[in-house]
mmCIF file of C-alpha atoms in Angstrom:
data_model
loop_
_atom_site.group_PDB
_atom_site.id
_atom_site.type_symbol
_atom_site.label_atom_id
_atom_site.label_comp_id
_atom_site.label_asym_id
_atom_site.label_seq_id
_atom_site.Cartn_x
_atom_site.Cartn_y
_atom_site.Cartn_z
ATOM 1 C CA UNK T 21 19.400 26.553 0.072
ATOM 2 C CA UNK T 22 23.067 27.918 2.031
ATOM 3 C CA UNK T 23 24.991 24.900 2.868
ATOM 4 C CA UNK T 24 24.640 24.966 6.045
ATOM 5 C CA UNK T 25 20.885 24.614 5.874
ATOM 6 C CA UNK T 26 21.969 21.908 3.572
ATOM 7 C CA UNK T 27 24.117 19.974 5.793
ATOM 8 C CA UNK T 28 21.659 20.694 8.788
ATOM 9 C CA UNK T 29 18.742 18.941 6.295
ATOM 10 C CA UNK T 30 21.678 15.739 5.697
ATOM 11 C CA UNK T 31 22.132 15.578 9.378
ATOM 12 C CA UNK T 32 19.333 15.745 10.074
ATOM 13 C CA UNK T 33 17.678 13.136 7.249
ATOM 14 C CA UNK T 34 20.570 10.782 8.123
ATOM 15 C CA UNK T 35 18.966 8.069 10.058
ATOM 16 C CA UNK T 36 16.469 7.528 7.180
ATOM 17 C CA UNK T 37 19.525 6.431 4.641
ATOM 18 C CA UNK T 38 21.219 3.279 6.749
ATOM 19 C CA UNK T 39 20.197 -0.035 5.360
ATOM 20 C CA UNK T 40 17.037 -1.557 6.864
ATOM 21 C CA UNK T 41 16.074 -5.947 6.688
ATOM 22 C CA UNK T 42 13.553 -8.233 7.778
ATOM 23 C CA UNK T 43 13.920 -11.501 6.142
ATOM 24 C CA UNK T 44 13.523 -11.373 2.473
ATOM 25 C CA UNK T 45 13.240 -7.614 1.887
ATOM 26 C CA UNK T 46 17.185 -6.253 2.837
ATOM 27 C CA UNK T 47 16.623 -1.936 2.152
ATOM 28 C CA UNK T 48 19.914 0.013 0.847
ATOM 29 C CA UNK T 49 18.016 3.157 3.165
ATOM 30 C CA UNK T 50 13.949 3.742 4.729
ATOM 31 C CA UNK T 51 12.809 5.619 1.666
ATOM 32 C CA UNK T 52 9.739 3.677 -0.275
ATOM 33 C CA UNK T 53 7.570 4.757 -3.278
ATOM 34 C CA UNK T 54 4.450 4.292 -2.460
ATOM 35 C CA UNK T 55 2.252 1.807 -4.723
ATOM 36 C CA UNK T 56 -0.157 3.634 -6.886
ATOM 37 C CA UNK T 57 -1.736 2.776 -9.491
ATOM 38 C CA UNK T 58 -1.045 4.041 -13.357
ATOM 39 C CA UNK T 59 -2.797 1.739 -15.317
ATOM 40 C CA UNK T 60 -0.325 1.788 -18.114
ATOM 41 C CA UNK T 61 -0.121 -1.825 -19.007
ATOM 42 C CA UNK T 62 -2.741 -2.764 -21.742
ATOM 43 C CA UNK T 63 -4.430 -6.272 -21.789
ATOM 44 C CA UNK T 64 -2.685 -6.372 -17.567
ATOM 45 C CA UNK T 65 0.799 -6.811 -18.943
ATOM 46 C CA UNK T 66 3.762 -4.299 -17.856
ATOM 47 C CA UNK T 67 6.215 -3.730 -21.182
ATOM 48 C CA UNK T 68 9.143 -1.428 -20.830
ATOM 49 C CA UNK T 69 8.073 2.006 -20.208
ATOM 50 C CA UNK T 70 6.724 0.593 -17.172
ATOM 51 C CA UNK T 71 10.135 -1.437 -16.046
ATOM 52 C CA UNK T 72 11.862 2.304 -17.135
ATOM 53 C CA UNK T 73 9.274 4.263 -15.477
ATOM 54 C CA UNK T 74 10.879 1.964 -11.734
ATOM 55 C CA UNK T 75 13.956 2.238 -12.419
ATOM 56 C CA UNK T 76 14.572 5.877 -12.612
ATOM 57 C CA UNK T 77 12.479 6.210 -9.490
ATOM 58 C CA UNK T 78 14.825 2.792 -7.757
ATOM 59 C CA UNK T 79 18.390 4.857 -9.346
ATOM 60 C CA UNK T 80 17.038 8.147 -8.282
ATOM 61 C CA UNK T 81 17.605 6.290 -4.745
ATOM 62 C CA UNK T 82 14.231 4.787 -3.484
ATOM 63 C CA UNK T 83 15.255 1.550 -1.057
ATOM 64 C CA UNK T 84 12.634 -0.198 -1.958
ATOM 65 C CA UNK T 85 9.954 0.000 -4.785
ATOM 66 C CA UNK T 86 6.656 -0.922 -4.508
ATOM 67 C CA UNK T 87 4.410 -1.309 -7.781
ATOM 68 C CA UNK T 88 0.623 0.010 -8.435
ATOM 69 C CA UNK T 89 -1.990 -2.700 -7.218
ATOM 70 C CA UNK T 90 -1.395 -6.073 -10.348
ATOM 71 C CA UNK T 91 -4.055 -7.810 -10.505
ATOM 72 C CA UNK T 92 -5.157 -11.389 -8.306
ATOM 73 C CA UNK T 93 -6.187 -14.071 -10.858
ATOM 74 C CA UNK T 94 -10.176 -13.997 -9.814
ATOM 75 C CA UNK T 95 -11.953 -12.872 -13.008
ATOM 76 C CA UNK T 96 -13.555 -10.438 -10.624
ATOM 77 C CA UNK T 97 -9.927 -8.558 -9.191
ATOM 78 C CA UNK T 98 -10.493 -5.444 -10.988
ATOM 79 C CA UNK T 99 -12.355 -3.253 -14.060
ATOM 80 C CA UNK T 100 -9.956 -1.186 -15.886
ATOM 81 C CA UNK T 101 -8.047 -3.302 -19.143
ATOM 82 C CA UNK T 102 -4.961 -1.284 -18.451
ATOM 83 C CA UNK T 103 -3.922 -2.301 -15.312
ATOM 84 C CA UNK T 104 -1.324 -5.079 -14.237
ATOM 85 C CA UNK T 105 -1.828 -8.249 -14.281
ATOM 86 C CA UNK T 106 0.372 -10.552 -11.424
ATOM 87 C CA UNK T 107 -0.552 -14.463 -13.464
ATOM 88 C CA UNK T 108 -0.356 -14.998 -17.184
ATOM 89 C CA UNK T 109 2.740 -15.666 -19.018
ATOM 90 C CA UNK T 110 2.978 -12.017 -20.745
ATOM 91 C CA UNK T 111 1.821 -10.264 -17.990
ATOM 92 C CA UNK T 112 4.397 -12.596 -15.477
ATOM 93 C CA UNK T 113 7.944 -12.225 -18.422
ATOM 94 C CA UNK T 114 6.938 -8.239 -18.016
ATOM 95 C CA UNK T 115 6.510 -8.395 -14.268
ATOM 96 C CA UNK T 116 10.692 -10.115 -14.547
ATOM 97 C CA UNK T 117 12.199 -7.187 -17.650
ATOM 98 C CA UNK T 118 9.908 -4.472 -14.312
ATOM 99 C CA UNK T 119 12.509 -6.343 -11.551
ATOM 100 C CA UNK T 120 15.324 -7.720 -13.536
ATOM 101 C CA UNK T 121 14.912 -3.239 -14.013
ATOM 102 C CA UNK T 122 14.969 -2.289 -10.574
ATOM 103 C CA UNK T 123 17.221 -5.028 -8.935
ATOM 104 C CA UNK T 124 19.536 -3.248 -11.470
ATOM 105 C CA UNK T 125 20.261 0.058 -10.097
ATOM 106 C CA UNK T 126 20.469 -1.509 -5.885
ATOM 107 C CA UNK T 127 17.052 -1.226 -4.694
ATOM 108 C CA UNK T 128 14.244 -3.740 -3.722
ATOM 109 C CA UNK T 129 10.575 -3.856 -5.056
ATOM 110 C CA UNK T 130 7.432 -5.707 -3.938
ATOM 111 C CA UNK T 131 4.374 -6.443 -5.819
ATOM 112 C CA UNK T 132 1.369 -4.751 -4.565
ATOM 113 C CA UNK T 133 -1.798 -7.775 -4.941
ATOM 114 C CA UNK T 134 -5.017 -5.780 -5.656
ATOM 115 C CA UNK T 135 -8.828 -7.148 -5.406
ATOM 116 C CA UNK T 136 -10.907 -4.665 -5.144
ATOM 117 C CA UNK T 137 -14.162 -6.279 -4.480
ATOM 118 C CA UNK T 138 -17.076 -4.454 -4.574
ATOM 119 C CA UNK T 139 -15.335 -1.040 -5.648
ATOM 120 C CA UNK T 140 -15.025 -3.288 -9.188
ATOM 121 C CA UNK T 141 -18.440 -1.569 -9.290
ATOM 122 C CA UNK T 142 -21.356 -3.015 -11.841
ATOM 123 C CA UNK T 143 -19.777 -2.374 -15.153
ATOM 124 C CA UNK T 144 -16.574 -3.098 -15.598
ATOM 125 C CA UNK T 145 -14.643 -3.055 -18.700
ATOM 126 C CA UNK T 146 -12.520 -6.226 -17.157
ATOM 127 C CA UNK T 147 -14.188 -9.486 -17.927
ATOM 128 C CA UNK T 148 -17.825 -8.150 -17.139
ATOM 129 C CA UNK T 149 -20.175 -10.824 -17.963
ATOM 130 C CA UNK T 150 -18.277 -11.724 -15.213
ATOM 131 C CA UNK T 151 -20.371 -10.273 -11.203
ATOM 132 C CA UNK T 152 -19.043 -8.510 -8.991
ATOM 133 C CA UNK T 153 -18.363 -10.198 -5.351
ATOM 134 C CA UNK T 154 -17.535 -8.648 -2.304
ATOM 135 C CA UNK T 155 -17.841 -10.497 1.738
ATOM 136 C CA UNK T 156 -21.852 -9.800 2.034
ATOM 137 C CA UNK T 157 -23.145 -7.406 -1.876
ATOM 138 C CA UNK T 158 -22.586 -4.090 -0.376
ATOM 139 C CA UNK T 159 -20.924 -0.934 -1.806
ATOM 140 C CA UNK T 160 -19.179 1.399 0.739
ATOM 141 C CA UNK T 161 -22.064 3.509 1.271
ATOM 142 C CA UNK T 162 -24.404 0.769 1.899
ATOM 143 C CA UNK T 163 -26.886 -0.608 -0.506
ATOM 144 C CA UNK T 164 -26.596 -3.861 -2.554
ATOM 145 C CA UNK T 165 -23.930 -3.859 -5.768
ATOM 146 C CA UNK T 166 -22.721 -7.357 -7.628
ATOM 147 C CA UNK T 167 -23.214 -10.105 -4.846
ATOM 148 C CA UNK T 168 -21.994 -11.823 -1.593
ATOM 149 C CA UNK T 169 -20.054 -14.394 -1.341
ATOM 150 C CA UNK T 170 -20.589 -17.381 -1.420
ATOM 151 C CA UNK T 171 -18.549 -20.479 0.956
ATOM 152 C CA UNK T 172 -17.081 -22.450 -1.701
ATOM 153 C CA UNK T 173 -15.937 -18.767 -3.306
ATOM 154 C CA UNK T 174 -13.939 -18.451 -0.927
ATOM 155 C CA UNK T 175 -12.213 -21.038 -0.488
ATOM 156 C CA UNK T 176 -11.430 -20.264 -4.327
ATOM 157 C CA UNK T 177 -10.491 -16.947 -3.942
ATOM 158 C CA UNK T 178 -7.750 -17.378 -0.979
ATOM 159 C CA UNK T 179 -6.084 -19.865 -4.305
ATOM 160 C CA UNK T 180 -6.290 -16.647 -6.161
ATOM 161 C CA UNK T 181 -4.427 -14.707 -4.036
ATOM 162 C CA UNK T 182 -1.676 -18.413 -2.901
ATOM 163 C CA UNK T 183 -1.016 -18.152 -6.517
ATOM 164 C CA UNK T 184 -0.515 -14.313 -6.713
ATOM 165 C CA UNK T 185 2.239 -14.400 -4.925
ATOM 166 C CA UNK T 186 3.843 -17.701 -5.335
ATOM 167 C CA UNK T 187 3.645 -15.652 -9.012
ATOM 168 C CA UNK T 188 5.527 -12.439 -7.218
ATOM 169 C CA UNK T 189 8.812 -15.106 -5.843
ATOM 170 C CA UNK T 190 8.493 -16.879 -9.597
ATOM 171 C CA UNK T 191 9.795 -13.889 -10.954
ATOM 172 C CA UNK T 192 11.906 -13.215 -8.331
ATOM 173 C CA UNK T 193 9.874 -10.265 -6.947
ATOM 174 C CA UNK T 194 11.554 -9.597 -2.677
ATOM 175 C CA UNK T 195 9.116 -10.087 -0.993
ATOM 176 C CA UNK T 196 4.067 -9.191 -1.810
ATOM 177 C CA UNK T 197 2.197 -6.748 -0.520
ATOM 178 C CA UNK T 198 -1.489 -7.507 0.446
ATOM 179 C CA UNK T 199 -3.389 -4.038 -0.413
ATOM 180 C CA UNK T 200 -5.779 -5.121 2.662
ATOM 181 C CA UNK T 201 -6.899 -1.279 2.438
ATOM 182 C CA UNK T 202 -9.714 1.820 1.451
ATOM 183 C CA UNK T 203 -12.154 0.134 0.806
ATOM 184 C CA UNK T 204 -10.688 -3.396 -1.127
ATOM 185 C CA UNK T 205 -11.338 -6.909 -0.776
ATOM 186 C CA UNK T 206 -9.291 -7.591 2.400
ATOM 187 C CA UNK T 207 -10.366 -4.264 4.781
ATOM 188 C CA UNK T 208 -14.273 -4.997 3.046
ATOM 189 C CA UNK T 209 -14.299 -8.395 5.811
ATOM 190 C CA UNK T 210 -13.271 -5.895 8.055
ATOM 191 C CA UNK T 211 -15.517 -2.929 7.957
ATOM 192 C CA UNK T 212 -18.610 -3.262 9.616
ATOM 193 C CA UNK T 213 -20.969 -1.182 6.979
ATOM 194 C CA UNK T 214 -19.568 -3.527 4.029
ATOM 195 C CA UNK T 215 -19.428 -7.106 5.591
ATOM 196 C CA UNK T 216 -23.205 -8.353 7.991
ATOM 197 C CA UNK T 217 -21.980 -12.477 6.855
ATOM 198 C CA UNK T 218 -23.986 -14.514 10.151
ATOM 199 C CA UNK T 219 -21.198 -16.878 8.785
ATOM 200 C CA UNK T 220 -17.978 -17.903 11.045
ATOM 201 C CA UNK T 221 -16.257 -14.196 8.090
ATOM 202 C CA UNK T 222 -18.705 -12.464 9.535
ATOM 203 C CA UNK T 223 -20.488 -10.422 13.489
ATOM 204 C CA UNK T 224 -17.841 -9.824 15.594
ATOM 205 C CA UNK T 225 -14.393 -8.028 15.078
ATOM 206 C CA UNK T 226 -12.510 -10.439 15.707
ATOM 207 C CA UNK T 227 -14.633 -12.082 13.428
ATOM 208 C CA UNK T 228 -14.513 -9.888 10.702
ATOM 209 C CA UNK T 229 -10.359 -10.469 11.297
ATOM 210 C CA UNK T 230 -10.832 -14.500 10.480
ATOM 211 C CA UNK T 231 -10.640 -13.871 6.574
ATOM 212 C CA UNK T 232 -8.136 -11.589 5.085
ATOM 213 C CA UNK T 233 -5.776 -13.627 8.836
ATOM 214 C CA UNK T 234 -6.145 -16.639 6.235
ATOM 215 C CA UNK T 235 -4.822 -15.891 2.987
ATOM 216 C CA UNK T 236 -2.203 -14.854 5.656
ATOM 217 C CA UNK T 237 -1.516 -17.981 6.634
ATOM 218 C CA UNK T 238 -2.284 -19.558 3.333
ATOM 219 C CA UNK T 239 0.197 -17.186 1.534
ATOM 220 C CA UNK T 240 2.778 -18.089 4.351
ATOM 221 C CA UNK T 241 2.683 -21.595 3.991
ATOM 222 C CA UNK T 242 3.124 -21.380 0.334
ATOM 223 C CA UNK T 243 5.561 -18.901 -0.098
ATOM 224 C CA UNK T 244 8.479 -20.219 3.007
ATOM 225 C CA UNK T 245 8.845 -18.497 6.239
ATOM 226 C CA UNK T 246 12.272 -16.498 4.560
ATOM 227 C CA UNK T 247 9.744 -14.708 1.755
ATOM 228 C CA UNK T 248 8.574 -11.151 3.538
ATOM 229 C CA UNK T 249 4.854 -10.639 3.389
ATOM 230 C CA UNK T 250 3.255 -6.622 3.643
ATOM 231 C CA UNK T 251 -0.195 -5.459 5.129
ATOM 232 C CA UNK T 252 -2.064 -2.280 4.029
ATOM 233 C CA UNK T 253 -4.901 -1.187 6.120
ATOM 234 C CA UNK T 254 -6.582 1.825 6.455
ATOM 235 C CA UNK T 255 -8.991 3.138 9.025
ATOM 236 C CA UNK T 256 -10.288 5.571 5.825
ATOM 237 C CA UNK T 257 -12.371 4.256 2.563
ATOM 238 C CA UNK T 258 -12.315 5.369 -0.307
ATOM 239 C CA UNK T 259 -15.629 8.644 -0.370
ATOM 240 C CA UNK T 260 -15.586 7.978 3.162
ATOM 241 C CA UNK T 261 -12.352 9.076 5.226
ATOM 242 C CA UNK T 262 -13.393 9.414 8.678
ATOM 243 C CA UNK T 263 -14.285 5.491 8.265
ATOM 244 C CA UNK T 264 -12.646 3.513 11.451
ATOM 245 C CA UNK T 265 -12.839 0.399 11.766
ATOM 246 C CA UNK T 266 -11.122 1.017 15.122
ATOM 247 C CA UNK T 267 -12.191 3.094 17.903
ATOM 248 C CA UNK T 268 -9.001 2.648 20.220
ATOM 249 C CA UNK T 269 -5.840 1.042 20.705
ATOM 250 C CA UNK T 270 -7.659 -2.038 21.685
ATOM 251 C CA UNK T 271 -9.980 -2.754 18.583
ATOM 252 C CA UNK T 272 -6.439 -2.767 16.578
ATOM 253 C CA UNK T 273 -4.974 -4.922 19.321
ATOM 254 C CA UNK T 274 -8.091 -6.836 18.127
ATOM 255 C CA UNK T 275 -7.390 -6.701 14.065
ATOM 256 C CA UNK T 276 -4.037 -6.795 13.533
ATOM 257 C CA UNK T 277 -2.754 -9.861 16.395
ATOM 258 C CA UNK T 278 -4.662 -12.770 13.981
ATOM 259 C CA UNK T 279 -2.879 -11.111 11.063
ATOM 260 C CA UNK T 280 0.529 -11.090 13.156
ATOM 261 C CA UNK T 281 -0.016 -14.800 14.206
ATOM 262 C CA UNK T 282 -1.023 -15.567 10.329
ATOM 263 C CA UNK T 283 2.025 -14.972 9.099
ATOM 264 C CA UNK T 284 2.515 -11.246 8.314
ATOM 265 C CA UNK T 285 6.004 -9.487 7.994
ATOM 266 C CA UNK T 286 6.035 -5.493 7.967
ATOM 267 C CA UNK T 287 2.840 -3.268 8.763
ATOM 268 C CA UNK T 288 1.913 -0.655 5.950
ATOM 269 C CA UNK T 289 -1.069 1.362 7.652
ATOM 270 C CA UNK T 290 -2.587 3.555 4.628
ATOM 271 C CA UNK T 291 -3.011 7.611 5.804
ATOM 272 C CA UNK T 292 -4.095 10.431 4.501
ATOM 273 C CA UNK T 293 -1.764 12.739 6.658
ATOM 274 C CA UNK T 294 1.333 11.519 7.742
ATOM 275 C CA UNK T 295 1.654 13.087 10.977
ATOM 276 C CA UNK T 296 -2.214 12.733 12.411
ATOM 277 C CA UNK T 297 -2.660 11.045 15.960
ATOM 278 C CA UNK T 298 -4.412 8.196 15.039
ATOM 279 C CA UNK T 299 -6.527 9.004 18.857
ATOM 280 C CA UNK T 300 -5.898 12.152 19.482
ATOM 281 C CA UNK T 301 -8.171 11.644 22.780
ATOM 282 C CA UNK T 302 -6.020 9.475 25.216
ATOM 283 C CA UNK T 303 -3.099 11.931 27.060
ATOM 284 C CA UNK T 304 0.479 12.924 27.067
ATOM 285 C CA UNK T 305 2.745 10.546 24.333
ATOM 286 C CA UNK T 306 0.193 8.490 23.469
ATOM 287 C CA UNK T 307 -2.492 11.645 22.232
ATOM 288 C CA UNK T 308 0.216 11.948 19.738
ATOM 289 C CA UNK T 309 1.320 8.923 18.059
ATOM 290 C CA UNK T 310 0.184 7.850 14.424
ATOM 291 C CA UNK T 311 -1.845 5.009 12.983
ATOM 292 C CA UNK T 312 2.288 4.067 12.493
ATOM 293 C CA UNK T 313 3.461 4.604 15.479
ATOM 294 C CA UNK T 314 0.515 2.245 17.711
ATOM 295 C CA UNK T 315 0.597 -0.312 14.973
ATOM 296 C CA UNK T 316 4.650 -1.039 15.336
ATOM 297 C CA UNK T 317 3.710 0.009 19.202
ATOM 298 C CA UNK T 318 1.025 -3.131 19.151
ATOM 299 C CA UNK T 319 3.029 -5.592 17.157
ATOM 300 C CA UNK T 320 6.271 -5.338 17.700
ATOM 301 C CA UNK T 321 6.922 -5.477 14.186
ATOM 302 C CA UNK T 322 8.660 -3.158 11.404
ATOM 303 C CA UNK T 323 5.964 -0.390 9.971
ATOM 304 C CA UNK T 324 5.584 2.066 7.074
ATOM 305 C CA UNK T 325 4.250 4.881 7.563
ATOM 306 C CA UNK T 326 2.474 7.344 4.535
ATOM 307 C CA UNK T 327 0.765 10.449 4.088
ATOM 308 C CA UNK T 328 0.735 13.363 1.353
ATOM 309 C CA UNK T 329 5.492 13.014 2.666
ATOM 310 C CA UNK T 330 7.070 16.143 1.331
ATOM 311 C CA UNK T 331 3.984 17.606 0.024
ATOM 312 C CA UNK T 332 1.059 21.758 1.873
ATOM 313 C CA UNK T 333 -1.841 18.850 -0.183
ATOM 314 C CA UNK T 334 -3.874 15.989 0.998
ATOM 315 C CA UNK T 335 -4.414 13.655 -2.030
ATOM 316 C CA UNK T 336 -8.092 13.710 -2.535
ATOM 317 C CA UNK T 337 -8.980 15.283 -5.828
ATOM 318 C CA UNK T 338 -5.513 14.500 -6.419
ATOM 319 C CA UNK T 339 -6.207 12.899 -10.035
ATOM 320 C CA UNK T 340 -7.915 16.405 -10.907
ATOM 321 C CA UNK T 341 -7.293 19.227 -13.072
ATOM 322 C CA UNK T 342 -6.943 20.535 -9.485
ATOM 323 C CA UNK T 343 -4.257 18.505 -8.546
ATOM 324 C CA UNK T 344 -0.860 20.412 -8.093
ATOM 325 C CA UNK T 345 0.888 20.173 -4.316
ATOM 326 C CA UNK T 346 3.861 22.275 -3.087
ATOM 327 C CA UNK T 347 6.932 20.577 -1.192
ATOM 328 C CA UNK T 348 7.136 21.043 2.418
ATOM 329 C CA UNK T 349 9.674 20.261 4.781
ATOM 330 C CA UNK T 350 9.988 16.992 6.493
ATOM 331 C CA UNK T 351 10.013 18.424 10.136
ATOM 332 C CA UNK T 352 7.047 16.256 11.304
ATOM 333 C CA UNK T 353 8.364 12.710 8.823
ATOM 334 C CA UNK T 354 11.554 13.694 11.121
ATOM 335 C CA UNK T 355 10.292 13.930 14.353
ATOM 336 C CA UNK T 356 8.355 10.483 14.143
ATOM 337 C CA UNK T 357 11.174 8.884 13.339
ATOM 338 C CA UNK T 358 13.223 9.904 15.789
ATOM 339 C CA UNK T 359 9.736 9.317 17.956
ATOM 340 C CA UNK T 360 11.172 5.095 16.380
ATOM 341 C CA UNK T 361 6.491 5.210 15.369
ATOM 342 C CA UNK T 362 8.158 3.413 11.552
ATOM 343 C CA UNK T 363 11.127 2.390 10.059
ATOM 344 C CA UNK T 364 9.995 2.853 6.383
ATOM 345 C CA UNK T 365 8.732 6.267 4.956
ATOM 346 C CA UNK T 366 6.329 5.508 1.648
ATOM 347 C CA UNK T 367 6.712 8.503 -0.429
ATOM 348 C CA UNK T 368 3.615 8.966 -3.393
ATOM 349 C CA UNK T 369 3.328 12.198 -5.171
ATOM 350 C CA UNK T 370 6.463 13.279 -4.648
ATOM 351 C CA UNK T 371 7.750 10.628 -6.009
ATOM 352 C CA UNK T 372 5.284 10.962 -9.345
ATOM 353 C CA UNK T 373 6.938 14.332 -9.820
ATOM 354 C CA UNK T 374 10.424 13.992 -8.494
ATOM 355 C CA UNK T 375 12.645 10.145 -9.586
ATOM 356 C CA UNK T 376 15.706 12.047 -7.646
ATOM 357 C CA UNK T 377 13.058 12.959 -5.096
ATOM 358 C CA UNK T 378 15.222 10.693 -2.680
ATOM 359 C CA UNK T 379 18.779 11.810 -3.650
ATOM 360 C CA UNK T 380 17.323 15.439 -3.942
ATOM 361 C CA UNK T 381 17.083 14.311 0.650
ATOM 362 C CA UNK T 382 19.736 12.755 0.754
ATOM 363 C CA UNK T 383 22.244 15.140 -0.411
ATOM 364 C CA UNK T 384 20.427 18.549 1.229
ATOM 365 C CA UNK T 385 18.815 20.255 -1.871
ATOM 366 C CA UNK T 386 15.136 20.697 -0.855
ATOM 367 C CA UNK T 387 14.936 23.396 -2.924
ATOM 368 C CA UNK T 388 15.208 21.916 -5.608
ATOM 369 C CA UNK T 389 12.540 19.008 -5.668
ATOM 370 C CA UNK T 390 9.605 19.609 -8.234
ATOM 371 C CA UNK T 391 6.051 19.923 -7.152
ATOM 372 C CA UNK T 392 3.405 17.402 -8.022
ATOM 373 C CA UNK T 393 0.664 18.702 -10.662
ATOM 374 C CA UNK T 394 -1.655 16.262 -13.171
ATOM 375 C CA UNK T 395 1.006 16.689 -15.265
ATOM 376 C CA UNK T 396 2.540 13.958 -13.686
ATOM 377 C CA UNK T 397 -0.409 11.245 -13.562
ATOM 378 C CA UNK T 398 -1.722 11.996 -17.488
ATOM 379 C CA UNK T 399 2.263 10.692 -18.449
ATOM 380 C CA UNK T 400 4.027 8.068 -17.101
ATOM 381 C CA UNK T 401 7.718 9.445 -16.816
#
C-alpha cells in the first residue's frame, strides 16, 4: 500500500478509534474481540496461557475483549471439560489473572456467560451423569433430546445466571455478556422450534421472550444499575442458517423491547455477514439496514456488529480442514458506521490470526494483516 493509500485508510477508519462508554464499560476505541470458544482451560480453569492470549489482543489495540463462552454454575451448562467456568474458586482466580492482564494493556473485558441447553447433546464429557435440559426437551431439529425444564428448574436456572454475573463482577470484569444466540439455551426459549411450552414461557413470541427477560432483570437487580449488561442474540441457529425468530421489524421489536425493559444496556446481534440487510424486502434505506442497525433503530441502545469482518469467507467450516480465509477491505463496515448502524464492531477470526489487527487498521497497514487459517484454531497464540 502506498503512503497516500495508507493515509486515506487511516482517515476513513478514524471514527472507529474514538472512545465509547456505557455505564461500567469504558472503551478506548470501537473494536471488540468477538467471543470464540477455544477450549484451552482444562478443568474449566483459565490459566496463564489464556491470560496471555487475551493480553496480546489488548496490547494489539483491541478496546474490548469479549471472552469465549464461560459456563454458568448449572451442571448441565455444557459438554466440554476444557471450556472455562465462571464459578468455583480456582476458575475465578484464573479469570482474575485474565482480567488483570487485559487491564494492564488499557483495554476493557467482559465474559460471555454461556449455557448450551440442548446443544450440550446426549453424551457430554462434562458431568455425563446429568441429563441435558432445555425449554421443551427438543433438539434444534425439533426431535426429542434430553428433558424439558420444570418450573422448579427454571427458578434455579435464573439463580445460576445471577450467580455467574455476580462472580464476574467480583473478579473485576467491566460488565457481562449473556449468550442468547446460535440456538443455545436462552435462544431456545425464543425460537418456536425449540419452545413448545404451554406455560407462561411458551406460546406467543412475547411469551417466549419472557424467560430471557426474567434472567436479565434478576441479574440487573443483583449487580446494580451501573454494571453493563450486553445481550447477544441471533436469527440463525447452528446448522440452521435460515432460521428466524423475527420476520419483520415489528416482530423484532416484540422480542427486543422486553429485554430493554429488563435492563439490557448493549445488544450484540450475531450475523454471519455483517453487511447483509436483515429485511431486504423493504424499500429505501430500510432495505439495506443490517441486523445491528435495526436493533439500534428499534431500541435506541448501542449495538455491536459482527460477522466475517475483514475476511472473504463466512465462518461456516471455519473450524474444518478447509478453513482458510483471505483478507478484504473494510468499505462495507465503514459505510454502515457512517449510517450509524452500530457503535462497536466485534472482530473474530481475523483477531485469532493477528493479535495486531487493530493497530494495523489504525495505522493504515491493511496489506500487512495476516490471513486466517486452521492453524489459528489449533494453537493458542
